[in-house]
Every structure is written in structure tokens, then in C-alpha cells.
Amino acid sequence: MSKFTTDSGIEIQRVYAPKDRPVEEPGQFPFTRGVHAEMYRSKLWTMRQYAGFSTAEESNKRYHYLLSQGVMGLSVAFDLPTQIGYDSDHALAEGEVGKVGVAIDSLEDMQTLFHGIRLEDVSTSMTINATGYILLSLYVALAKQQGADLKKLTGTIQNDILKEYAARGTYIYPPKPSMRIITDIFAYCNTDVPKWNTISISGYHIREAGSTAAQELAFTLANGKAYCQAAMSQGLDINKFGQRLSFFFNAHNNFFEEIAKFRAARRMWARITQELGATDARAQMLRFHTQTGGSTLTAQQPLNNVTRVTLQAMAAVLGGTQSLHTNGYDEALSLPTEQAAKLALRTQQIIGYESGAVDSVDPLAGSYFVEQLTDEIEEKAWKYIRHIDQLGGSVSAIEQGYMQEEIARASYDYQRHIESGEKIIVGVNKFTEKEAPLADLPRIDDSIRKVQADKLAALRAKRDNTAVKQSLTALRDATVDGSNIMPHVIHAVEQYATLGEVADTLRAIYGEYQG
């Protein structure tokens, strides 16, 4: 569009600011007002819906449905065994296969998951961390089978292991070897898959664990700084790998604080990267995905969650997000139904196409309240970062338990305020009522494990097990001698080595972290 107007015919300016205040331009350092000059006036954010459950066959059906409804990018959820490097037939996988995401054991599962979907034609985000290097290898192997140009692949692996130690727990290896794997991914993608976002530095799970908005901001950026320093210590150029870093933030209910958090995040990251030596503007830009707050959803009066998600999504848009996932209203009770997932997507589409919120870049800039709140949340976050630096950086701060203790304290205080009635949660501690439970919620039963186990048995019987063994030996040798492991992992999964077999190869060398 060349001209933006209200329904009354009033023309919307590109940017607004008080007459006595210099206008900071969007798309220019330090990017407080957005990383692109035109923001949503030229292109809306990527509308994603996080999905993955049961088997690859079932998840594939949901992906085709979401794509048919206007989703712009896929976002894959994996089950817990996949996240922590166990095949579905492993004893420790019992009771968890397919429950909180899709079970992926081998390249066969990945082929099924994306059946009928050309990887060159979609942007795929994969929420995977400890085994991110394996899932990326499976994705690359599938793309090669499809004849795709790897240099055209777009998407993201979360690949943020530091927040796992601090807030979530799905880690495998100790911190230092985990950081080595991450820098190997950076180096590999820099040359072979240059449009792939190699990490999504995640505040989302820090917030879900109970942190405040300021802690979410501080701990996320401190972790991002640690990843940059680790990569630079291996000789990588921040002006190159910095362009493929992305962030992942939570959107909670305090509307203006969330907007201020997003604005402050861009400004802070620009200064952090500048101090680390980044001179390329694209390496200084903080680009981020947002998901509405899962921990804010209530099992009581679940339709109230529609309003919560709408407020949170609007805060993300007014804060300048690059992509967005909106939660289903029933997710406090189960995996989202198709109806709930569709309504969540429609929420984004209504904001994007009907609300007018996208017509001006950073429309709340110049608000005395928003500008001061941006400054104040930034200062709180800098205090945390300075303390983390004094502790020796994020890895050291996590090893000393600092982030974990701060998050636990904030979580305790928040819950105490709810229980005392100081903090009102509608339908939970005020305006409560008796209600009938939602009907027809999806349930994943334990028969999924047998389905996956049977597929694994058949795979092991028909593959070339000698080739698998040789590929895993080569991976072990590369891990020991310090070579980049990614080409070896890709080769192993192309021979149909399983996720658990690859993860176990590194377990035998690095051991498991006992946090």
C-alpha cells in the first residue's frame, strides 16, 4: 500500500514523535523503533502456529491444515524423548512418546513429517535444543533428498542450551561441550546453509519458569552475549554469524511493560554487539519471534484465554516482533484442538488485516509512559547483566546457580501475590464460577510408543548397519579431535542412524550433565 488511512479517511503517518523530541528512525541504530524502516507497512510478521504431536503422520496432517489456513511458516514441537536424545523404544521414553510434541527417531520420521511439503518453499522453526544439531542434520538430509538448494533453506533451530540449564531442564551434555556443538553449528551453517537462523536465544522459557520481564530480558541478552563470545573465541566473525542470530521472547499480560521490554531489547542488543565489535548493521539488529504466554493460560474459564492471547499478541505487534505464535485457548488442559488452533491464527490475522495497528511504525513511540517504561526496564536489565559479567558471564552464573535462584525467587513472589489476592487472575482467584469441563479434548495414549518402536525395529532390520556403525565411528573421532561434527552427523542420519544413536555417541565422550 502507498497510503494508509483510518476508516474516517485520516492519513496515517509513517512515524510519530513529540514536536520537541528528535525522531529516532526505525531501521537505524540502536533500533529501538524497529529493525526495518517500514516494518509492517511493507510486510507483516511471519504468522506461525506451534504444532507437533503424536506421530509424524498426525503432525503432517496438522501442518497441511495450517498451511491451507494462511500460516506463513511451520513451527515444530518435539516430544520429550526427542528433546533429550532417546529413541522412542528406550526405557526412559516410556510414557512420554508423542505427548508434548511429535516423536522423531530417524530420517524416515522426518520424511513423513514433511511429506508433501517442499522445504525450499517454507520457513521452519524447530523448538529443539540439546539435540538441535541432530534435528538440523535430519532437516538438511531431507532437503538434499528433495533436491533443494541448501543455500535457499530458511528457518530456525532454537539451539539455546544455556536457558535449559537455567530454566527448563532438557539438557544432555555439560555446558562447555554443549557450547562447542553450538559453535560447530554456527560455522557449518555460515558456509552451507547461510539463510538459516542458527540459534533462537530464548527468554520464553525463562519467563515460563517464573521470571519477571526484566529478568527475561537480562538473562536472554546475557546468554546471547555468551554465545557471541564463544563463537568469536573459535575465530568466527560476529559480522557474519551475528546476522543469523535470532531471539525468542514471551508476551505476558502487562500490556505496556511487554511493549517496553521488546523496544528495550533491540536497543540493548545493538549496544552489546557494538561493544563486541560488530560493525555491520544486520549483525547489530535484534530480530525476534514471540509466543504468547503459556503460563498465563488458565484451566478455569478457558475461553477467557482468548482475550489474554489477543492482548499479548497485540503487545508483540506493537513491540515490533518479526514472527508470532498465538496459543490456543484450551492449552492449559490439553494439546490445542483444531478449532482452538484456527482461532489463535485468526487472532493474528485480524490484528494484521483489520486493526490498523500495523499502519504506522512503532505507533506508541513518543508516549511519555512507554518511553519512560522502556528506559526503566532497560536499566533494570543492565543491572542484572552487569552482575552476571562480574560472575564471569552466563555459563559461570548458571554453574553458580545465580539465574536459577533469581527465577525461583520471582516465581515464588508472583505465586504468593496470587494466593493472597494481591494479584488478580480472572476466573482463578476472583470472578470464579462453577463450570462444565471442555469436551472432546485430544489425548495421546501410550500406544504411540509401540507404533514408533515397531518402525524402529523395521528400520534397523533393513538399513545398512555396517554403514551406520562406520558413520558413528567417524562422528566419534571428529568429536574427539575437535573437527566440526556437523558433516559427520548429517552423514550418519543419511545412513539412517537414529537420533538416540547419534546422541549416545556424544554421551559416551562428554557424559551427562547432573545439574
XYZ file of C-alpha atoms in Angstrom:
515
model
C 0.000 0.000 0.000
C 1.214 3.512 -0.786
C -1.259 5.273 1.502
C -2.582 4.257 4.922
C -5.746 5.827 6.352
C -8.198 5.318 9.201
C -11.790 4.368 8.451
C -12.551 8.113 8.665
C -10.058 8.908 5.925
C -7.345 10.316 8.192
C -3.926 9.582 6.709
C -1.577 7.636 8.965
C 1.983 8.944 9.110
C 4.879 6.511 8.928
C 6.243 7.603 12.343
C 5.098 9.913 15.139
C 7.057 11.720 17.869
C 6.587 14.781 20.113
C 7.479 18.006 18.319
C 10.287 18.801 20.788
C 11.889 15.349 20.653
C 14.306 14.228 17.915
C 12.875 11.385 15.896
C 14.856 8.145 16.180
C 14.353 6.439 12.860
C 13.205 2.816 12.626
C 15.766 0.633 10.890
C 18.690 2.635 12.268
C 20.972 2.055 15.253
C 20.069 1.375 18.049
C 16.813 0.067 16.505
C 14.537 0.936 19.439
C 11.739 1.642 16.983
C 12.198 -1.478 14.876
C 14.775 -3.269 12.759
C 13.162 -2.311 9.438
C 12.443 1.188 8.200
C 8.878 0.394 7.118
C 8.122 -2.533 9.461
C 4.626 -3.941 8.804
C 3.739 -1.268 6.243
C 5.801 -3.302 3.769
C 5.452 -6.840 5.183
C 3.555 -8.372 8.091
C 5.274 -10.535 10.667
C 5.501 -14.268 9.932
C 2.398 -15.932 11.355
C 3.380 -19.278 12.849
C 1.447 -21.874 14.800
C 3.448 -24.173 17.050
C 2.339 -27.727 16.320
C 3.579 -31.252 16.699
C 2.053 -34.220 18.490
C 1.761 -37.988 18.357
C 3.361 -39.422 15.226
C 4.911 -37.742 12.219
C 1.836 -38.825 10.205
C -0.585 -36.991 12.518
C 1.577 -33.862 12.734
C 1.909 -33.766 8.954
C -1.896 -33.586 8.660
C -1.973 -30.597 11.039
C 0.796 -28.828 9.073
C -1.097 -29.175 5.802
C -4.234 -27.841 7.517
C -2.407 -24.823 8.981
C -0.738 -24.012 5.671
C -4.152 -24.124 3.982
C -5.456 -21.606 6.541
C -2.778 -18.979 5.919
C 0.108 -19.911 8.201
C 3.298 -18.423 6.748
C 5.788 -20.706 8.487
C 5.827 -24.012 10.320
C 6.867 -24.342 13.951
C 7.651 -27.856 15.171
C 7.153 -29.150 18.706
C 9.032 -32.332 19.647
C 8.249 -34.839 22.388
C 10.498 -35.136 25.441
C 12.435 -38.252 24.342
C 13.357 -36.473 21.105
C 14.387 -33.383 23.062
C 16.766 -35.287 25.341
C 18.177 -37.741 22.826
C 16.344 -41.013 23.410
C 14.741 -43.163 20.762
C 11.074 -43.981 21.353
C 11.875 -47.588 22.299
C 14.323 -46.558 25.044
C 13.219 -47.464 28.572
C 13.354 -43.813 29.677
C 10.947 -42.833 26.866
C 8.083 -44.851 28.317
C 5.004 -42.744 28.969
C 6.319 -39.710 27.060
C 6.321 -40.671 23.383
C 4.313 -38.209 21.297
C 2.898 -36.457 24.372
C 4.142 -32.848 24.215
C 5.257 -32.901 20.601
C 5.995 -35.188 17.712
C 8.280 -38.219 18.062
C 11.210 -38.107 15.625
C 13.571 -41.090 15.735
C 15.109 -41.141 12.252
C 15.216 -39.682 8.771
C 12.180 -41.846 7.959
C 10.133 -39.896 10.507
C 11.387 -36.600 9.096
C 10.365 -37.721 5.596
C 6.868 -38.423 6.896
C 6.657 -35.214 8.927
C 7.216 -33.067 5.826
C 5.523 -35.294 3.268
C 4.094 -33.128 0.520
C 5.926 -30.007 1.771
C 8.863 -28.609 -0.186
C 11.429 -27.384 2.319
C 12.624 -24.687 -0.077
C 9.109 -23.215 -0.014
C 8.542 -22.882 3.757
C 10.299 -21.354 6.718
C 10.534 -23.921 9.511
C 11.197 -23.200 13.165
C 12.164 -26.160 15.337
C 11.949 -25.840 19.109
C 14.847 -28.120 19.912
C 17.976 -27.549 21.969
C 20.197 -30.381 23.251
C 19.521 -32.407 20.105
C 19.244 -29.375 17.825
C 22.330 -30.459 15.929
C 20.640 -33.789 15.100
C 17.291 -32.309 14.038
C 19.022 -29.756 11.836
C 21.037 -32.598 10.284
C 17.835 -34.548 9.620
C 16.274 -31.456 8.024
C 19.332 -30.903 5.818
C 19.405 -34.589 4.855
C 15.742 -34.424 3.832
C 16.307 -31.214 1.880
C 19.131 -32.924 -0.021
C 16.824 -35.853 -0.816
C 14.263 -33.363 -2.162
C 16.939 -31.818 -4.371
C 16.696 -28.487 -2.547
C 19.361 -25.805 -2.745
C 20.668 -25.686 0.834
C 21.575 -22.038 0.359
C 17.854 -21.264 -0.027
C 16.666 -23.037 3.137
C 15.164 -20.690 5.718
C 14.183 -21.351 9.287
C 15.465 -21.575 12.830
C 16.556 -24.106 15.386
C 16.174 -22.900 18.945
C 19.575 -24.381 19.894
C 19.722 -22.339 23.129
C 21.224 -24.666 25.696
C 22.071 -22.071 28.357
C 18.433 -21.377 29.149
C 17.934 -25.136 29.545
C 20.360 -25.171 32.472
C 18.804 -22.026 33.923
C 15.104 -22.624 33.451
C 13.890 -25.675 31.576
C 15.970 -28.810 32.073
C 16.076 -30.614 28.710
C 19.862 -30.638 28.517
C 22.107 -33.654 27.895
C 25.778 -32.695 27.904
C 27.684 -30.357 30.264
C 27.754 -26.633 29.397
C 31.204 -26.389 27.804
C 30.809 -29.243 25.287
C 27.288 -28.016 24.558
C 28.729 -24.620 23.652
C 31.221 -26.372 21.332
C 28.319 -28.069 19.498
C 26.604 -24.706 19.076
C 29.686 -23.052 17.599
C 30.064 -26.020 15.211
C 26.503 -25.354 14.030
C 27.314 -21.647 13.560
C 30.369 -22.473 11.457
C 28.628 -25.125 9.350
C 25.568 -23.007 8.555
C 27.701 -19.963 7.819
C 29.049 -21.718 4.729
C 26.482 -24.391 3.821
C 23.063 -23.087 4.950
C 23.645 -19.316 5.070
C 19.996 -18.222 5.389
C 19.319 -20.486 8.359
C 18.975 -18.848 11.780
C 21.398 -20.918 13.816
C 20.021 -20.076 17.231
C 16.899 -18.587 18.774
C 18.120 -17.200 22.061
C 15.140 -17.817 24.250
C 13.673 -15.753 27.028
C 10.367 -17.549 26.578
C 11.172 -20.464 28.867
C 12.906 -18.209 31.383
C 9.620 -16.328 31.702
C 7.591 -19.545 31.792
C 9.741 -20.662 34.733
C 8.586 -17.589 36.659
C 10.985 -14.741 35.916
C 9.978 -11.103 35.715
C 10.003 -9.250 32.392
C 13.271 -7.512 33.348
C 14.895 -10.854 34.233
C 13.682 -12.409 30.999
C 15.266 -9.554 29.071
C 18.535 -9.534 31.027
C 19.176 -13.276 31.172
C 18.326 -13.722 27.491
C 20.685 -10.979 26.341
C 23.419 -12.189 28.703
C 23.117 -15.653 27.158
C 23.263 -14.101 23.690
C 26.448 -12.314 24.658
C 27.943 -15.628 25.848
C 27.127 -17.323 22.525
C 28.796 -14.487 20.620
C 31.909 -14.681 22.775
C 32.096 -18.468 22.349
C 31.817 -18.169 18.580
C 34.390 -15.395 18.416
C 36.797 -17.473 20.520
C 36.643 -20.073 17.725
C 37.603 -17.465 15.142
C 34.112 -16.776 13.761
C 33.276 -13.258 12.557
C 30.478 -11.600 14.525
C 29.579 -9.549 11.449
C 28.697 -12.817 9.696
C 27.259 -15.171 12.331
C 25.619 -12.220 14.102
C 23.267 -11.814 11.156
C 21.840 -15.309 11.728
C 21.130 -14.921 15.445
C 17.504 -14.537 16.447
C 15.675 -14.225 19.745
C 12.508 -15.713 21.220
C 10.505 -13.767 23.777
C 7.377 -14.316 25.805
C 4.388 -11.960 25.759
C 2.566 -11.722 29.085
C -0.460 -9.778 30.257
C 1.083 -6.488 31.435
C 0.492 -4.804 28.107
C 2.728 -1.743 28.272
C 5.570 -3.459 30.124
C 5.768 -6.089 27.394
C 5.898 -3.444 24.647
C 8.630 -1.580 26.547
C 10.557 -4.849 27.006
C 10.647 -5.505 23.266
C 11.742 -1.945 22.478
C 14.469 -2.045 25.157
C 15.693 -5.430 23.923
C 16.551 -4.050 20.486
C 18.378 -1.054 21.907
C 20.362 -3.144 24.383
C 21.402 -5.812 21.869
C 22.576 -3.168 19.412
C 24.894 -1.789 22.080
C 26.068 -5.226 23.247
C 27.015 -6.298 19.724
C 28.655 -2.955 19.029
C 30.802 -3.408 22.149
C 31.727 -6.912 20.959
C 32.991 -5.437 17.695
C 30.033 -5.767 15.312
C 30.096 -3.019 12.689
C 27.546 -4.440 10.214
C 24.068 -3.119 10.991
C 22.473 -6.510 10.325
C 24.700 -8.076 12.964
C 23.553 -5.431 15.454
C 19.837 -5.970 14.868
C 17.797 -7.973 17.347
C 15.214 -9.938 15.386
C 12.766 -11.921 17.459
C 9.916 -14.393 17.491
C 7.197 -14.062 20.112
C 4.888 -16.615 21.651
C 2.009 -15.638 23.873
C 2.398 -16.690 27.496
C 1.639 -20.348 28.080
C 1.865 -19.936 31.841
C -0.813 -17.210 31.735
C -3.419 -19.607 30.338
C -5.945 -20.842 32.859
C -7.775 -24.153 33.009
C -10.617 -22.285 34.716
C -12.922 -20.437 32.297
C -10.635 -21.291 29.363
C -12.438 -19.009 26.911
C -11.006 -16.084 28.909
C -7.691 -17.121 27.365
C -8.888 -15.792 24.005
C -8.780 -12.286 25.482
C -5.415 -12.866 27.149
C -3.856 -14.145 23.937
C -5.273 -11.207 21.952
C -3.764 -8.658 24.367
C -0.424 -10.455 24.345
C -0.359 -10.729 20.551
C -1.150 -7.030 20.217
C 1.716 -6.195 22.596
C 4.088 -8.276 20.442
C 2.956 -6.477 17.293
C 3.209 -3.014 18.849
C 6.618 -4.063 20.153
C 7.817 -4.928 16.642
C 8.052 -8.725 16.523
C 9.295 -10.488 13.368
C 7.164 -13.598 13.861
C 4.427 -14.646 16.233
C 2.718 -17.729 17.613
C -0.602 -17.372 19.409
C -1.608 -20.069 21.902
C -4.881 -21.958 21.730
C -7.382 -21.154 24.463
C -7.519 -24.807 25.575
C -3.773 -25.380 26.034
C -3.942 -25.302 29.830
C -5.968 -28.522 29.508
C -4.510 -30.403 26.532
C -2.860 -30.115 23.166
C -4.822 -27.498 21.192
C -7.807 -28.689 19.237
C -8.013 -27.799 15.546
C -10.720 -25.257 16.412
C -8.558 -23.564 19.039
C -5.521 -23.500 16.730
C -7.585 -21.904 13.962
C -8.990 -19.235 16.288
C -5.461 -18.466 17.517
C -4.307 -17.966 13.928
C -7.366 -15.851 13.108
C -6.441 -13.623 16.071
C -3.157 -12.760 14.359
C -4.849 -12.250 11.017
C -7.460 -9.884 12.482
C -4.721 -7.820 14.152
C -2.736 -7.756 10.923
C -5.520 -7.009 8.466
C -8.273 -5.273 10.449
C -6.918 -3.426 13.496
C -4.834 -0.679 11.855
C -2.083 -1.350 14.399
C 0.336 -2.081 11.554
C -0.136 1.144 9.605
C 2.416 3.258 11.476
C 5.889 2.176 12.541
C 6.230 1.960 16.354
C 2.940 3.833 16.947
C 3.461 4.170 20.715
C 6.792 5.982 20.358
C 6.610 9.398 21.971
C 4.187 8.227 24.646
C 5.662 9.607 27.872
C 4.661 6.407 29.653
C 6.034 3.978 27.064
C 9.294 5.877 26.575
C 9.978 6.073 30.324
C 8.978 2.441 30.852
C 11.373 1.434 28.062
C 14.186 3.308 29.821
C 13.350 1.828 33.228
C 13.105 -1.800 32.155
C 16.374 -1.339 30.260
C 18.121 -0.045 33.389
C 16.832 -2.965 35.483
C 18.094 -5.392 32.853
C 21.526 -3.732 32.671
C 21.927 -4.181 36.446
C 21.396 -7.933 36.081
C 23.780 -8.126 33.122
C 26.493 -6.208 34.958
C 26.195 -8.642 37.873
C 26.364 -11.646 35.516
C 29.516 -10.161 33.974
C 31.027 -9.874 37.453
C 30.287 -13.578 37.990
C 32.226 -14.429 34.824
C 29.404 -14.468 32.274
C 26.328 -16.621 31.717
C 27.985 -20.042 31.853
C 29.646 -19.232 35.164
C 26.487 -17.577 36.533
C 24.463 -20.686 35.687
C 27.079 -23.006 37.188
C 26.894 -20.931 40.384
C 23.083 -21.134 40.379
C 22.581 -17.372 40.181
C 19.984 -17.267 37.384
C 18.121 -20.265 38.785
C 17.852 -18.653 42.221
C 16.655 -15.320 40.823
C 13.982 -17.003 38.707
C 12.822 -19.172 41.623
C 12.538 -16.140 43.894
C 10.496 -14.200 41.328
C 8.240 -17.206 40.701
C 7.622 -17.627 44.426
C 6.770 -13.947 44.868
C 4.346 -13.993 41.919
C 2.527 -17.079 43.222
C 2.359 -15.634 46.723
C 0.706 -12.486 45.343
C -1.891 -14.593 43.533
C -2.689 -16.642 46.622
C -3.016 -13.531 48.778
C -5.338 -11.897 46.239
C -2.883 -9.058 45.676
C -2.594 -10.182 42.051
C -5.970 -10.869 40.418
C -6.318 -13.654 37.859
C -9.844 -13.518 36.453
C -11.663 -16.819 36.919
C -8.979 -18.179 39.265
C -8.950 -16.055 42.422
C -11.730 -13.601 41.506
C -14.951 -13.816 39.472
C -14.954 -17.579 39.820
C -17.856 -19.856 38.934
C -18.753 -23.498 38.575
C -18.405 -24.676 35.009
C -18.666 -27.787 32.894
C -15.349 -29.132 31.586
C -14.475 -28.732 27.920
C -15.421 -31.773 25.891
C -13.546 -33.676 23.172
C -10.054 -32.639 24.193
C -7.307 -34.543 22.348
C -5.430 -37.198 24.285
C -2.292 -39.075 23.240
C -2.295 -42.636 24.562
C 0.703 -44.873 25.148
C 0.037 -46.946 22.025
C 2.090 -44.341 20.122
C 5.226 -45.786 21.705
C 4.570 -49.217 20.199
C 3.963 -47.642 16.768
C 7.326 -45.876 16.962
C 9.108 -48.923 18.370
C 7.808 -51.105 15.526
C 9.026 -48.555 12.972
C 12.452 -48.502 14.625
C 12.714 -52.291 14.592
C 11.842 -52.385 10.904
C 14.345 -49.625 10.131
C 17.204 -51.369 11.944
C 16.422 -54.590 10.094
C 16.564 -53.088 6.601
C 19.269 -50.385 6.806
C 22.984 -50.998 6.154
C 24.118 -51.425 9.756
C 27.788 -51.568 8.755
C 27.473 -48.139 7.136
C 25.699 -46.849 10.243
C 28.481 -48.126 12.511
C 31.180 -46.584 10.307
C 29.407 -43.217 10.258
C 29.048 -43.166 14.043
C 32.728 -44.071 14.443
C 33.647 -41.145 12.184
C 31.417 -38.889 14.309
C 33.124 -40.099 17.485
C 36.560 -39.421 16.015
C 35.575 -35.911 14.902
C 34.176 -35.171 18.356
C 37.432 -36.254 19.995
C 39.815 -34.488 17.617
C 37.914 -31.196 17.588
C 36.719 -31.269 13.968
C 33.345 -29.760 13.110
C 30.852 -32.529 13.868
C 28.018 -31.337 11.625
C 29.092 -33.010 8.332
C 29.542 -36.273 10.247
C 26.122 -36.039 11.922
C 24.482 -35.354 8.559
C 26.250 -38.346 7.028
C 25.189 -40.582 9.938
C 21.500 -39.696 9.693
C 21.657 -40.154 5.913
C 22.699 -43.751 6.672
C 19.578 -43.909 8.914
C 21.403 -43.774 12.229
C 18.740 -42.929 14.809
C 18.546 -39.833 16.948
C 19.356 -41.874 20.052
C 22.385 -43.491 18.429
C 23.845 -40.115 17.462
C 23.131 -38.606 20.893
C 24.665 -41.635 22.616
C 27.854 -41.297 20.556
C 28.447 -37.886 22.140
C 27.176 -39.083 25.551
C 29.976 -41.645 25.581
C 32.520 -38.819 25.219
C 31.002 -35.906 27.112
C 28.867 -37.668 29.701
C 25.615 -36.210 31.003
C 25.243 -33.009 32.982
C 23.995 -33.562 36.521
C 22.572 -30.133 37.241
